[in-house]
């Protein structure tokens, strides 16, 4: 017999998949019940509203960013700049495996909602913030290794990396072409190369400590 915790997790996993495939608005409660193989009473026992289920899905993404995304992408990658591009490469693999159908689930949901309720917006923002912070840590380490200029704004650059990734995924999905993704990543790689080229310490330049 299925236990209550298993039923709750099953509902979250089914909703995660359907929201990613169809979108939140296009996924009905009936779709979720049918795919999960449970009755409405089981759903409403755990999630009084569809939005409550969405919040659980977003919490799951946030909790899973390290074990499900970052750790697999960064395994064996020591260089902090290369970790950033390894993360982007992970998204490219998702695109390749799904014929450019895959989209960043957080980005897709953020675009779908014109004005999300505060709890949803806060969860979306928390997911983006966690992604940015992971990249920021790479940038801070790169700065300590003299791979970036002393005066680089690591917060802004981390946000720019996220913007590049989201835009690249969106274009690849729209054109159904990995070339759109690859072109954006090449430009970002070129930018990092230019930053690295001016990062050589100068004996006269003041030393900036990275936070």
mmCIF file of C-alpha atoms in Angstrom, residues 6-97:
data_model
loop_
_atom_site.group_PDB
_atom_site.id
_atom_site.type_symbol
_atom_site.label_atom_id
_atom_site.label_comp_id
_atom_site.label_asym_id
_atom_site.label_seq_id
_atom_site.Cartn_x
_atom_site.Cartn_y
_atom_site.Cartn_z
ATOM 1 C CA UNK A 6 5.188 8.484 -0.994
ATOM 2 C CA UNK A 7 1.890 9.805 -2.335
ATOM 3 C CA UNK A 8 2.898 13.382 -1.600
ATOM 4 C CA UNK A 9 6.254 12.986 -3.337
ATOM 5 C CA UNK A 10 4.612 11.239 -6.274
ATOM 6 C CA UNK A 11 2.259 14.167 -6.734
ATOM 7 C CA UNK A 12 5.160 16.617 -6.642
ATOM 8 C CA UNK A 13 7.164 14.633 -9.192
ATOM 9 C CA UNK A 14 4.211 14.295 -11.544
ATOM 10 C CA UNK A 15 3.404 17.996 -11.239
ATOM 11 C CA UNK A 16 7.046 18.907 -11.850
ATOM 12 C CA UNK A 17 7.060 16.927 -15.074
ATOM 13 C CA UNK A 18 3.714 18.208 -16.328
ATOM 14 C CA UNK A 19 4.450 21.838 -15.473
ATOM 15 C CA UNK A 20 7.739 21.538 -17.388
ATOM 16 C CA UNK A 21 6.117 19.847 -20.394
ATOM 17 C CA UNK A 22 2.820 21.723 -20.645
ATOM 18 C CA UNK A 23 3.161 24.783 -18.463
ATOM 19 C CA UNK A 24 1.415 25.512 -15.190
ATOM 20 C CA UNK A 25 -1.698 27.059 -16.697
ATOM 21 C CA UNK A 26 -2.223 24.286 -19.248
ATOM 22 C CA UNK A 27 -1.883 21.546 -16.639
ATOM 23 C CA UNK A 28 -5.201 20.771 -14.988
ATOM 24 C CA UNK A 29 -5.768 19.104 -11.657
ATOM 25 C CA UNK A 30 -7.344 16.238 -13.610
ATOM 26 C CA UNK A 31 -4.101 15.861 -15.587
ATOM 27 C CA UNK A 32 -2.143 15.553 -12.354
ATOM 28 C CA UNK A 33 -4.550 13.067 -10.792
ATOM 29 C CA UNK A 34 -4.597 10.906 -13.915
ATOM 30 C CA UNK A 35 -0.798 10.879 -14.290
ATOM 31 C CA UNK A 36 -0.261 10.195 -10.591
ATOM 32 C CA UNK A 37 -2.972 7.559 -10.421
ATOM 33 C CA UNK A 38 -4.519 8.999 -7.258
ATOM 34 C CA UNK A 39 -7.927 10.326 -6.252
ATOM 35 C CA UNK A 40 -8.683 13.994 -5.692
ATOM 36 C CA UNK A 41 -8.926 13.417 -1.945
ATOM 37 C CA UNK A 42 -5.266 12.409 -1.824
ATOM 38 C CA UNK A 43 -4.241 15.546 -3.702
ATOM 39 C CA UNK A 44 -6.269 17.948 -1.573
ATOM 40 C CA UNK A 45 -5.109 16.234 1.599
ATOM 41 C CA UNK A 46 -1.573 17.430 0.878
ATOM 42 C CA UNK A 47 -2.215 20.428 -1.365
ATOM 43 C CA UNK A 48 -5.454 22.358 -0.821
ATOM 44 C CA UNK A 49 -4.866 24.301 -4.044
ATOM 45 C CA UNK A 50 -2.981 23.809 -7.281
ATOM 46 C CA UNK A 51 -0.751 26.708 -6.283
ATOM 47 C CA UNK A 52 0.224 24.881 -3.088
ATOM 48 C CA UNK A 53 1.446 22.046 -5.285
ATOM 49 C CA UNK A 54 3.392 24.526 -7.427
ATOM 50 C CA UNK A 55 5.068 25.917 -4.303
ATOM 51 C CA UNK A 56 6.140 22.407 -3.340
ATOM 52 C CA UNK A 57 7.562 21.888 -6.833
ATOM 53 C CA UNK A 58 9.522 25.156 -6.587
ATOM 54 C CA UNK A 59 10.799 24.200 -3.123
ATOM 55 C CA UNK A 60 11.971 20.907 -4.608
ATOM 56 C CA UNK A 61 13.901 22.685 -7.342
ATOM 57 C CA UNK A 62 15.557 24.903 -4.759
ATOM 58 C CA UNK A 63 16.508 21.990 -2.514
ATOM 59 C CA UNK A 64 17.823 20.049 -5.483
ATOM 60 C CA UNK A 65 20.056 22.652 -7.093
ATOM 61 C CA UNK A 66 23.208 21.321 -5.442
ATOM 62 C CA UNK A 67 22.692 17.526 -5.627
ATOM 63 C CA UNK A 68 20.726 17.415 -8.884
ATOM 64 C CA UNK A 69 22.405 20.127 -10.947
ATOM 65 C CA UNK A 70 25.647 21.570 -9.609
ATOM 66 C CA UNK A 71 27.347 18.470 -8.237
ATOM 67 C CA UNK A 72 26.887 16.366 -11.409
ATOM 68 C CA UNK A 73 27.917 19.274 -13.652
ATOM 69 C CA UNK A 74 31.003 20.117 -11.597
ATOM 70 C CA UNK A 75 32.295 16.640 -10.892
ATOM 71 C CA UNK A 76 36.014 16.576 -11.644
ATOM 72 C CA UNK A 77 36.128 20.257 -12.684
ATOM 73 C CA UNK A 78 38.568 22.220 -10.527
ATOM 74 C CA UNK A 79 38.915 25.473 -12.448
ATOM 75 C CA UNK A 80 36.195 27.921 -11.235
ATOM 76 C CA UNK A 81 35.643 29.510 -14.650
ATOM 77 C CA UNK A 82 35.386 26.096 -16.259
ATOM 78 C CA UNK A 83 32.771 25.130 -13.654
ATOM 79 C CA UNK A 84 30.592 27.934 -14.988
ATOM 80 C CA UNK A 85 30.883 26.594 -18.512
ATOM 81 C CA UNK A 86 30.373 23.038 -17.283
ATOM 82 C CA UNK A 87 27.065 24.214 -15.815
ATOM 83 C CA UNK A 88 26.090 25.720 -19.156
ATOM 84 C CA UNK A 89 27.164 22.492 -20.859
ATOM 85 C CA UNK A 90 24.744 20.600 -18.603
ATOM 86 C CA UNK A 91 21.874 22.700 -19.946
ATOM 87 C CA UNK A 92 23.101 22.062 -23.467
ATOM 88 C CA UNK A 93 22.913 18.316 -22.826
ATOM 89 C CA UNK A 94 19.338 18.710 -21.607
ATOM 90 C CA UNK A 95 18.522 20.525 -24.838
ATOM 91 C CA UNK A 96 20.285 17.936 -26.962
ATOM 92 C CA UNK A 97 18.576 15.018 -25.243
#
